[in-house]
CSV table of C-alpha atoms in Angstrom, one decimal:
chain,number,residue,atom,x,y,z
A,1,UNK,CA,6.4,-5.3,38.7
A,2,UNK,CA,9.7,-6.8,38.6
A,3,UNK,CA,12.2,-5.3,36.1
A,4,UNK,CA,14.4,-8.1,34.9
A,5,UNK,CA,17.9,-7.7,33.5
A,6,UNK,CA,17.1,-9.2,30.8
A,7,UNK,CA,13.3,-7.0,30.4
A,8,UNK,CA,15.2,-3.7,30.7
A,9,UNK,CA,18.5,-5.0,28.5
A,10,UNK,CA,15.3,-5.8,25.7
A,11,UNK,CA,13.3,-1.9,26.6
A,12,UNK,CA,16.8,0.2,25.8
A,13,UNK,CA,17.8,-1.9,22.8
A,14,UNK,CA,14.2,-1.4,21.8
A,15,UNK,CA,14.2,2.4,22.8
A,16,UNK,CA,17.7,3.0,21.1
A,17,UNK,CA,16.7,1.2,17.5
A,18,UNK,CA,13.4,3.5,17.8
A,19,UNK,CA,16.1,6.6,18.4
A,20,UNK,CA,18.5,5.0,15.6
A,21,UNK,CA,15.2,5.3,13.1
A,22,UNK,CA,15.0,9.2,13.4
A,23,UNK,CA,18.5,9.6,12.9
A,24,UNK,CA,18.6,7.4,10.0
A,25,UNK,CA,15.6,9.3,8.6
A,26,UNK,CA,17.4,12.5,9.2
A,27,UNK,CA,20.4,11.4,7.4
A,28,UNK,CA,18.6,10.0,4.4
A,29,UNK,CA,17.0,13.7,4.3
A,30,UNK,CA,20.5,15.3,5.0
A,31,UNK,CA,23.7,12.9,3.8
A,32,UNK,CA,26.2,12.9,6.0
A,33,UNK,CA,24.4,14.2,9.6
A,34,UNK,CA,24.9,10.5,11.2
A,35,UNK,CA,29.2,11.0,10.8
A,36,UNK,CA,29.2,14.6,11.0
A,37,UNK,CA,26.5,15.7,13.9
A,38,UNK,CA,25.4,12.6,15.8
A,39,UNK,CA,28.4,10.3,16.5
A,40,UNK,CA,29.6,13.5,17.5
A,41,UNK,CA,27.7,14.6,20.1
A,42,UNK,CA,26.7,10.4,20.9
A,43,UNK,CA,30.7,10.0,21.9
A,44,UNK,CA,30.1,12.8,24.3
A,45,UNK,CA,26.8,11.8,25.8
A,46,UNK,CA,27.8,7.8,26.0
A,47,UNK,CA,31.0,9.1,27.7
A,48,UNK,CA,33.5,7.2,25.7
A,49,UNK,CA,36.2,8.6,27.5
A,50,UNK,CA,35.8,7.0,30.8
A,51,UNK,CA,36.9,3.7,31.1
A,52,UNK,CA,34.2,2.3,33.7
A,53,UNK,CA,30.7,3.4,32.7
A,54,UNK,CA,28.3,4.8,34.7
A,55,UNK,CA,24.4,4.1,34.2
A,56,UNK,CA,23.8,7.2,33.2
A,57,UNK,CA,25.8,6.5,29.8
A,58,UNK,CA,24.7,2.8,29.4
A,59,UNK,CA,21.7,4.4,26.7
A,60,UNK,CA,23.9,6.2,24.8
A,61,UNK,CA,26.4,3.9,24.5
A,62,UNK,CA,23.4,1.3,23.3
A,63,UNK,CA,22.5,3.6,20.9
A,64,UNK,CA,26.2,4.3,19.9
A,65,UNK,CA,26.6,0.5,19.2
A,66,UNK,CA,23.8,1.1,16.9
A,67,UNK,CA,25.3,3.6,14.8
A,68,UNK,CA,28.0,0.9,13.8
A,69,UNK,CA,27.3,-2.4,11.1
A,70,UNK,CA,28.2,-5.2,14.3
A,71,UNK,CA,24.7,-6.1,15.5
A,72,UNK,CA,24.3,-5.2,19.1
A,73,UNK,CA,24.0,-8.0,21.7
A,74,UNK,CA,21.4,-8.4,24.3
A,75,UNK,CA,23.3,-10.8,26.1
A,76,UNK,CA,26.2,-8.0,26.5
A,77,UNK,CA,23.4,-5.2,27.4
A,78,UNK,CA,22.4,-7.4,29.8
A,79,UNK,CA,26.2,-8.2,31.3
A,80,UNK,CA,26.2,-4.3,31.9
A,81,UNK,CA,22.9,-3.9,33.3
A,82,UNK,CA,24.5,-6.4,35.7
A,83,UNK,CA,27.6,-4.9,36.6
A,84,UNK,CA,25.9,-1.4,37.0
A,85,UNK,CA,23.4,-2.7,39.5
A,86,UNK,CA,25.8,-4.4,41.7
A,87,UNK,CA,25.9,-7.7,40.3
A,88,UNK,CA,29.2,-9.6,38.6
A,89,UNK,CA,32.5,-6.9,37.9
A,90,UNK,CA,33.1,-6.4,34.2
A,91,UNK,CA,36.6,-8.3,35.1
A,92,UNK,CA,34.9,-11.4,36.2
A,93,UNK,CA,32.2,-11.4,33.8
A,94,UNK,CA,34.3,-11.2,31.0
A,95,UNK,CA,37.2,-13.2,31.5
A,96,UNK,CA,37.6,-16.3,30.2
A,97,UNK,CA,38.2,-19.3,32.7
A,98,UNK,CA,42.1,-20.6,32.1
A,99,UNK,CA,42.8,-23.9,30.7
A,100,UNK,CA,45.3,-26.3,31.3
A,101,UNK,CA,47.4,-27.0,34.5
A,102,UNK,CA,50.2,-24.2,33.3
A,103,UNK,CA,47.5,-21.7,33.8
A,104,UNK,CA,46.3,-22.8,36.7
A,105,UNK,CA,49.8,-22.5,38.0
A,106,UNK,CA,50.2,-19.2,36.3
A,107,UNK,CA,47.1,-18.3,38.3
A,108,UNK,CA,47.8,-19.7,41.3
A,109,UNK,CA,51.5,-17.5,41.3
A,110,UNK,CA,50.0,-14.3,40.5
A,111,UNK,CA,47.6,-14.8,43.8
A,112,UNK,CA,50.1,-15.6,45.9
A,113,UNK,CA,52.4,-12.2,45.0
A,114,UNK,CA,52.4,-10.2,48.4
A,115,UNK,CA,52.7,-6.1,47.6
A,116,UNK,CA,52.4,-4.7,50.9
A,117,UNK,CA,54.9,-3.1,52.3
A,118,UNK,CA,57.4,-4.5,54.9
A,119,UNK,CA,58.8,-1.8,57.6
């Protein structure tokens, strides 16, 4: 069986909305336990702290998402399945290509910037 990015992006979205049910359920039971116990505790397991995720976090993070009104993206699951398996950096992924010949130039400067140092 071959696990596509885009197969397992679709199983821990699907996985995380099952998760995001019982905590909705538990909050309709006991107002207030989403904000008050499991954001909480989510912030800690998804890791929110570090600025490069690992895998480990990519779940809780999916199911953080959840927790909020933005719909969550497939498309961006997938981008981090991506990066965390060795595909594209997050830099490259998500940077938008520059437009116009002034950014090219822009560009094309901040390549040629030499930092080493000269004894």
């Amino acid at each position: 069986m071959d696990l596509t990015p885009e197969f397992l992006a679709d199983i821990l979205i699907g996985v995380a909305r099952a998760q995001n049910a019982l905590i909705d359920a538990i909050d309709h039971a006991n107002p207030g336990f989403r904000n008050t116990h499991a954001v909480p505790i989510l912030n800690v397991a998804a890791n929110m702290r570090a600025g490069d995720p690992r895998t480990i976090d990519l779940p809780s993070r999916i199911l953080l998402r959840l927790q909020g009104r933005v719909a969550i993206n497939p498309a961006a699951v997938k981008a981090d399945i991506e990066r965390l398996s060795g595909g594209a950096p997050a830099a490259t992924a998500a940077a938008p290509a520059p437009v116009g010949a002034a950014a090219a130039a822009a560009a094309a400067a901040l390549d040629s910037l030499d930092f080493n140092v000269k004894l």
